[in-house]
Coordinates of C-alpha atoms and ligand atoms in Angstrom, one line a residue:
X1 CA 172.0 -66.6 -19.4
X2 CA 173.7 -68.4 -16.3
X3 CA 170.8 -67.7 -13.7
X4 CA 167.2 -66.8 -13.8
X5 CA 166.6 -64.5 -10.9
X6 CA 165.3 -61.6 -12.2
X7 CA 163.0 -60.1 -15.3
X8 CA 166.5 -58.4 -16.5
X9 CA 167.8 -61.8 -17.0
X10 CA 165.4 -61.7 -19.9
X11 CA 167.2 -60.8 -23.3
X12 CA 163.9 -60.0 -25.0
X13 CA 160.9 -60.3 -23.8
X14 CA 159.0 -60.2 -27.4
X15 CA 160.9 -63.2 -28.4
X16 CA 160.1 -64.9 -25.1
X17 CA 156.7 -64.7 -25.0
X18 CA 156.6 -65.9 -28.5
X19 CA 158.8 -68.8 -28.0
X20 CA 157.1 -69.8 -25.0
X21 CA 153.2 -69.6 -27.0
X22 CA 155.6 -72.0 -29.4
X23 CA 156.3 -74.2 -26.6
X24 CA 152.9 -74.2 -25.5
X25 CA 151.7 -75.7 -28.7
X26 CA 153.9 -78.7 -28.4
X27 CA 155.1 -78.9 -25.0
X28 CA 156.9 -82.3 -25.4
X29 CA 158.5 -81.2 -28.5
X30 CA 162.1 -80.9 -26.5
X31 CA 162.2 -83.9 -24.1
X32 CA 165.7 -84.9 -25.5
X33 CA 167.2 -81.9 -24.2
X34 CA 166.4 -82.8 -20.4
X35 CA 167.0 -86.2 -20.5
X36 CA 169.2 -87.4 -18.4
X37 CA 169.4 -84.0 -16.2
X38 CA 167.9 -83.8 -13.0
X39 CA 166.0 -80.3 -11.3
X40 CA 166.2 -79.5 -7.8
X41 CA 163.1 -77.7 -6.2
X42 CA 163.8 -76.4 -2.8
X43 CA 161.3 -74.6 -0.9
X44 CA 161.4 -72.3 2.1
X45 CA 158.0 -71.6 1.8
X46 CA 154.2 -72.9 0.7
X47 CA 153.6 -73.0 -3.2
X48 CA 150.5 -74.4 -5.3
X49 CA 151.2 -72.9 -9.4
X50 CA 155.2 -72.6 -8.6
X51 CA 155.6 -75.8 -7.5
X52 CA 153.4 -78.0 -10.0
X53 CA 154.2 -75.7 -12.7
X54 CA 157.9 -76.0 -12.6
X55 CA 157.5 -79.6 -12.2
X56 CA 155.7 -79.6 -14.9
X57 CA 157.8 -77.0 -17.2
X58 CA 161.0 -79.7 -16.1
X59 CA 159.2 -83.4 -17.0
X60 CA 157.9 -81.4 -20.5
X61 CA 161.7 -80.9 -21.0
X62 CA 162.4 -84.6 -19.9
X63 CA 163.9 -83.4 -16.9
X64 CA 164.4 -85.7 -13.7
X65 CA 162.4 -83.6 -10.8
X66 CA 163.4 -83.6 -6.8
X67 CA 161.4 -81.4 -4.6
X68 CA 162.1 -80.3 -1.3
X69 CA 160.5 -78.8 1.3
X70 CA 163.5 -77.1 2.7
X71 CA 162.2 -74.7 4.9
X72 CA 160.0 -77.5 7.3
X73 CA 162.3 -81.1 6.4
X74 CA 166.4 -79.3 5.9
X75 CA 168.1 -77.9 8.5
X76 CA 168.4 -74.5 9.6
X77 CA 171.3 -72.6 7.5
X78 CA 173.6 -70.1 8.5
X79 CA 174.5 -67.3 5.6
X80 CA 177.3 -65.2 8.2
X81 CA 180.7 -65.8 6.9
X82 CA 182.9 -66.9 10.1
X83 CA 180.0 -67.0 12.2
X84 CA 180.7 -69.3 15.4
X85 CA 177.6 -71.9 15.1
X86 CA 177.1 -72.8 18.1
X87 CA 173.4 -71.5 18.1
X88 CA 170.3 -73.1 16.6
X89 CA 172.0 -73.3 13.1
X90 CA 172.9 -76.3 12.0
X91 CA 174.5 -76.1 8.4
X92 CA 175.9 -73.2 6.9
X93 CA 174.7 -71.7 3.3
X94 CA 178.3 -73.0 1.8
X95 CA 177.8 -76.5 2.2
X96 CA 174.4 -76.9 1.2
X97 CA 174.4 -75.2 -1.3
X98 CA 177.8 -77.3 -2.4
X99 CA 176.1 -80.3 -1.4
X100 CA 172.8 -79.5 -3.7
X101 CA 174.6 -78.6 -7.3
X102 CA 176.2 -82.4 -6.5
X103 CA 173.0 -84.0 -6.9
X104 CA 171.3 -82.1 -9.8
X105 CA 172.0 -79.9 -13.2
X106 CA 169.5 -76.5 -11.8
X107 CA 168.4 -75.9 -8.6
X108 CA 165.4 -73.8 -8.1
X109 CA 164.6 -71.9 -5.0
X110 CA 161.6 -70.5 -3.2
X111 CA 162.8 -67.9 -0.1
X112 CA 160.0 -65.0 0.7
X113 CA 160.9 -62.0 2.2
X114 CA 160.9 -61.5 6.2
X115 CA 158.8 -58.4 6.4
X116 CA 160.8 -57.5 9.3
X117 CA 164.6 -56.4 7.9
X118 CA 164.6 -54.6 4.9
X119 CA 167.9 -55.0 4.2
X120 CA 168.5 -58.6 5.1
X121 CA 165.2 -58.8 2.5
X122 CA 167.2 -57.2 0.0
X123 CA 170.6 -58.9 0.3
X124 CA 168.4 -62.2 -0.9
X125 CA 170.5 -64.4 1.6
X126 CA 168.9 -67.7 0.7
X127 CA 168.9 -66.9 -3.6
X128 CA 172.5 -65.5 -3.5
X129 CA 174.0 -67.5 -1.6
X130 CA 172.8 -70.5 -4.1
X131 CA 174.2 -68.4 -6.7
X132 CA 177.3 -67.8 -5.1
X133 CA 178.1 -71.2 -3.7
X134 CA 176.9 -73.2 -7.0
X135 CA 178.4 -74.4 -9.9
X136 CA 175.2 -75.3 -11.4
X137 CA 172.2 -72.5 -13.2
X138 CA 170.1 -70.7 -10.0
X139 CA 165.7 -70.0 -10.8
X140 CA 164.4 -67.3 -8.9
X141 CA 160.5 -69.5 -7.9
X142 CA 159.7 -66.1 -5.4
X143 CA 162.4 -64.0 -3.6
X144 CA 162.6 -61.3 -1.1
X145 CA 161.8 -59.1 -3.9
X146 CA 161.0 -60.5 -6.8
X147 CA 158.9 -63.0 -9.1
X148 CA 159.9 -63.6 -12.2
X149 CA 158.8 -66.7 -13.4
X150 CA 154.7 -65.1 -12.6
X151 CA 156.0 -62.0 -14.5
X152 CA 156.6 -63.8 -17.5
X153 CA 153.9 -66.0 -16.9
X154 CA 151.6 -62.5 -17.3
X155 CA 153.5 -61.6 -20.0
X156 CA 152.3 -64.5 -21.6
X157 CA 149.0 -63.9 -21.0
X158 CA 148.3 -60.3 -21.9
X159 CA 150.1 -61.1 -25.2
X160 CA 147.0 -63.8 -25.6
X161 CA 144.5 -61.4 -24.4
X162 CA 145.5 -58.5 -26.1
X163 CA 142.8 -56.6 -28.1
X164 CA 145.1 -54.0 -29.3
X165 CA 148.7 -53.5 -29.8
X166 CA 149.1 -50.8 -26.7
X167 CA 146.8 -51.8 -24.0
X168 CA 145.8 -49.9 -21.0
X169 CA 147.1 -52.2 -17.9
X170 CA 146.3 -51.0 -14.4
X171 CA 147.9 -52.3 -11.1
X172 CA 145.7 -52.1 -8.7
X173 CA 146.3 -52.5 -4.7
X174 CA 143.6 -54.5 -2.9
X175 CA 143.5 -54.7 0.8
X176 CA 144.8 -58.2 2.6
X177 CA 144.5 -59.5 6.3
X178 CA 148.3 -60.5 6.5
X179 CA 151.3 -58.3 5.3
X180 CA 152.4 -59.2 2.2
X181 CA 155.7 -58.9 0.2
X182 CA 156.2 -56.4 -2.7
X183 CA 157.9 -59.7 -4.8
X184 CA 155.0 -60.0 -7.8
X185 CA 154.2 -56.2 -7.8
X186 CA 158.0 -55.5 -8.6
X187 CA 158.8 -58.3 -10.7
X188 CA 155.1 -57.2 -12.6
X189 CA 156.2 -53.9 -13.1
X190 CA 159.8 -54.2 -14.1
X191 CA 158.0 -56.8 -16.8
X192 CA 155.6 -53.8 -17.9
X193 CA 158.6 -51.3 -18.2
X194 CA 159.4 -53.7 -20.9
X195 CA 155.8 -53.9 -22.6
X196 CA 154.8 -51.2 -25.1
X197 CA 151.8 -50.5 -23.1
X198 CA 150.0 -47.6 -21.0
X199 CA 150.9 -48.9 -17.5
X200 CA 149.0 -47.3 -14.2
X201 CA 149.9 -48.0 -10.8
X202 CA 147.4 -47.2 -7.9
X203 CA 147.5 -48.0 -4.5
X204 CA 146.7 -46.1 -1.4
X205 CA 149.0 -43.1 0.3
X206 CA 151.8 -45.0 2.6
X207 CA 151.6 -48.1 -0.2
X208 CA 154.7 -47.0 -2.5
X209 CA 157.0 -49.2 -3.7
X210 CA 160.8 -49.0 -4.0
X211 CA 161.2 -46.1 -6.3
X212 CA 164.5 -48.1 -7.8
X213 CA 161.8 -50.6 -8.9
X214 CA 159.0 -48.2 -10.2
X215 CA 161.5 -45.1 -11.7
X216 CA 158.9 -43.1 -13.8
X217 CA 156.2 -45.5 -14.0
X218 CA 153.0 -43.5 -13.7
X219 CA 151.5 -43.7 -9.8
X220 CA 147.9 -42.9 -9.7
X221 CA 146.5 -42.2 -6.1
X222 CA 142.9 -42.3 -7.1
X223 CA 141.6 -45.4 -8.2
X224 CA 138.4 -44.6 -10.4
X225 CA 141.2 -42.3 -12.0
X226 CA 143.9 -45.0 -12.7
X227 CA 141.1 -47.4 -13.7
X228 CA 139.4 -45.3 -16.3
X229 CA 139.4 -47.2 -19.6
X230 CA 141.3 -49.8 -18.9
X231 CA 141.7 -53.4 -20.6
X232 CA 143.3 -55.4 -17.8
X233 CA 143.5 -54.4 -14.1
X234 CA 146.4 -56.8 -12.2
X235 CA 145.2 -57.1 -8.8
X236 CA 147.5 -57.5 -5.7
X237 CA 147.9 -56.4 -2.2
X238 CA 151.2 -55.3 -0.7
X239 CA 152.5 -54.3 2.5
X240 CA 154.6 -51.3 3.2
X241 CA 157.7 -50.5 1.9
X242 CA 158.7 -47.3 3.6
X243 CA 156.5 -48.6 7.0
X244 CA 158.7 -51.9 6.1
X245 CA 156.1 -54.8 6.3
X246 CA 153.6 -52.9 7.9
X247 CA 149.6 -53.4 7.3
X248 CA 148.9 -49.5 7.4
X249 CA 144.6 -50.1 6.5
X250 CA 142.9 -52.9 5.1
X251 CA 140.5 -50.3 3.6
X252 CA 137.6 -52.5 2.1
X253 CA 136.7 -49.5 -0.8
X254 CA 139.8 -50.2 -2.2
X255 CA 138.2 -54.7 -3.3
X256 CA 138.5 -55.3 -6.6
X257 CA 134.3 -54.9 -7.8
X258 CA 132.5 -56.0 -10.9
X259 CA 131.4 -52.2 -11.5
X260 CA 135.3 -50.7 -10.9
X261 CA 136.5 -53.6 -13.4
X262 CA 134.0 -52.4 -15.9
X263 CA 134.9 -54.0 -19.5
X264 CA 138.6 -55.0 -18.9
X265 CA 140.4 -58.0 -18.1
X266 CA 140.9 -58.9 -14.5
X267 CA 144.4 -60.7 -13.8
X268 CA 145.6 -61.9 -9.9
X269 CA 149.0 -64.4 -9.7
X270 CA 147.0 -66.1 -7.0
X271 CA 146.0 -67.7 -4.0
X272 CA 143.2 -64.6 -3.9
X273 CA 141.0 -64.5 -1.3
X274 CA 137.5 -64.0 -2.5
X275 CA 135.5 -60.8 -1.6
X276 CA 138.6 -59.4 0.6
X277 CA 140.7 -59.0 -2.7
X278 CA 138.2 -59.1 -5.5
X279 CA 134.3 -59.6 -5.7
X280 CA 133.4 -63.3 -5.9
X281 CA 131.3 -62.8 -9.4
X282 CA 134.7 -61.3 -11.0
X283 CA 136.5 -64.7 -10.5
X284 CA 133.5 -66.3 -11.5
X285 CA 132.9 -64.4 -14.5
X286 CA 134.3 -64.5 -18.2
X287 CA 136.5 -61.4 -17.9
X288 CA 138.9 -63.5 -15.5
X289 CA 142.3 -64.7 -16.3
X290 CA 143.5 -66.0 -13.2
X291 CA 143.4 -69.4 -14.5
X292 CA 145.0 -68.4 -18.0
X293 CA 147.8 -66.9 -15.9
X294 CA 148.3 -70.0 -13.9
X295 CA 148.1 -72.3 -17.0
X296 CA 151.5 -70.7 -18.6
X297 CA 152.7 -70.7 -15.8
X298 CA 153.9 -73.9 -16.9
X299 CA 155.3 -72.3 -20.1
X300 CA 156.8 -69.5 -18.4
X301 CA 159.7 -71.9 -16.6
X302 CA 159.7 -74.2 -19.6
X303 CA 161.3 -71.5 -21.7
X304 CA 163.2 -70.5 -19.0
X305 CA 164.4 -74.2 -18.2
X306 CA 165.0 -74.6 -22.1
X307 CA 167.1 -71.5 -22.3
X308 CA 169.6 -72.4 -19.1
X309 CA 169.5 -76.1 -20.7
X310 CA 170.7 -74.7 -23.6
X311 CA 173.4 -72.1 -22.8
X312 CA 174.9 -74.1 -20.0
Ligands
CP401 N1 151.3 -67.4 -7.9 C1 152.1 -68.2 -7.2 O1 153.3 -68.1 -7.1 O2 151.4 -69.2 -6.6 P1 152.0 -70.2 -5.5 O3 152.4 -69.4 -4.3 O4 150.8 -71.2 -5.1 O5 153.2 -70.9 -6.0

């Protein structure tokens, strides 16, 4: 693996998850094999878990650690080949990007989607032009369209929670105030499509996702339906994907509530916002995992950092 960018970067996913439950157990067991390598966190937008996490995941591997807030302290990049910048652009993608691999071994970005061009969205100017105009490994901390290091991070945690050997996981919509992106529903499905499990979707009409990211996964429109027996319900809010970035309803049946959840598992990547997203006494309660889920987060990029440490 040169780059982490996406879940199909993952060779197996079994054998990840069980590495990284290794790696939890000792977490300083590899610090030789970052010493003396440095990680480059550059962010284009606001982070809590991705930030301290990979931090984290990099000093457990005795990795040097330089954060930046790229998107408020570094200067406005251009991505257009042969563009004439004599606009508000001040440095274009191929020397920063140049300029960063000179200062570190992995550089790991943070780049949201716009809401507002789909297909600018889905090029992922800010990840591949890293990837194109680096020499060094590229980790995917939240693009346009997907997140993988959460995705792994979940499918670290359902393997811990696990009652049975094919669970029944639901992902649920919840409405939102702001438009969202669709990055940790897609990167959270594409995860399950690799997870022997019975996996629901359900969301609202006008709330599909890209269809090259769902395939056959099974899309149930009525909620009490889709939630029927299940033993975790992954809750998230997304905006439009055909209305591209649109808020089409914020309808308030569709909150996350102690009764819907019944006996299973509630899971959110978070920041949630209480009694909008979910019911306060679901966070509150011991059928929770959002803090599980944020704790291997950690674990999540360690593996990941191990493995690029190790095959580059
Ligand atoms: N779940 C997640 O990526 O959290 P942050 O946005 O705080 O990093």
């Amino acid at each position: 693996m040169k780059h982490y960018l996406s879940i199909k970067d993952i060779d197996s996913l079994p054998n990840w998850v069980v590495e990284a439950k290794e790696l939890k157990k000792n977490p300083t067991a590899h610090k030789a094999l970052g010493s003396g390598k440095t990680i480059c966190l550059l962010f284009f937008n606001n982070s809590l878990r991705t930030r301290l996490s990979t931090q984290k995941a990099a000093m457990n591997l005795g990795m040097e650690v330089m954060v930046m807030n790229f998107g408020s302290e570094g200067w406005q990049l251009e991505f257009e080949d042969g563009a004439i910048m004599d606009q508000g652009k001040s440095e274009h993608i191929k020397e920063a990007a140049s300029v960063v691999s000179q200062f570190c071994d992995v550089v790991a970005i943070r780049a949201f989607a716009s809401l507002t061009d789909k297909e600018k969205d889905e090029a992922e100017l800010v990840l591949s032009g890293f990837v194109k105009h680096t020499s060094i490994p590229v980790v995917n901390m939240e693009s346009s369209v997907g997140h993988p290091l959460q995705a792994l991070a979940d499918a670290i945690t359902l393997h811990e929670y696990k009652a049975n050997e094919k669970p029944k996981v639901v992902l649920s919509w919840a409405p939102h105030p702001k438009a969202l992106p669709h990055a940790v529903a897609n990167s959270f499905i594409e995860m399950m499509q690799r997870q022997d499990a019975e996996f629901v979707i359900t969301h609202p009409i006008g709330y599909e996702l890209n269809t090259e990211i769902t395939k056959n996964t099974k899309i149930e429109y009525n909620q009490e339906k889709a939630l029927k027996d299940a033993d975790f319900v992954y809750v998230k809010n997304w905006s439009s994907y055909t209305e591209y970035g649109q808020v089409l309803h914020q309808d308030s049946k569709w909150m996350m509530t102690a009764a819907k959840l019944n006996k299973a598992k509630f899971m959110h990547c978070l920041p949630v916002r209480r009694n909008v997203v979910v019911e306060e006494a679901i966070l509150d309660g011991n059928q929770s995992l959002v803090i599980e889920q944020a704790n291997n987060r950690t674990f999540a990029a360690q593996i990941v950092l191990k493995k690029l440490l190790e095959n580059n």
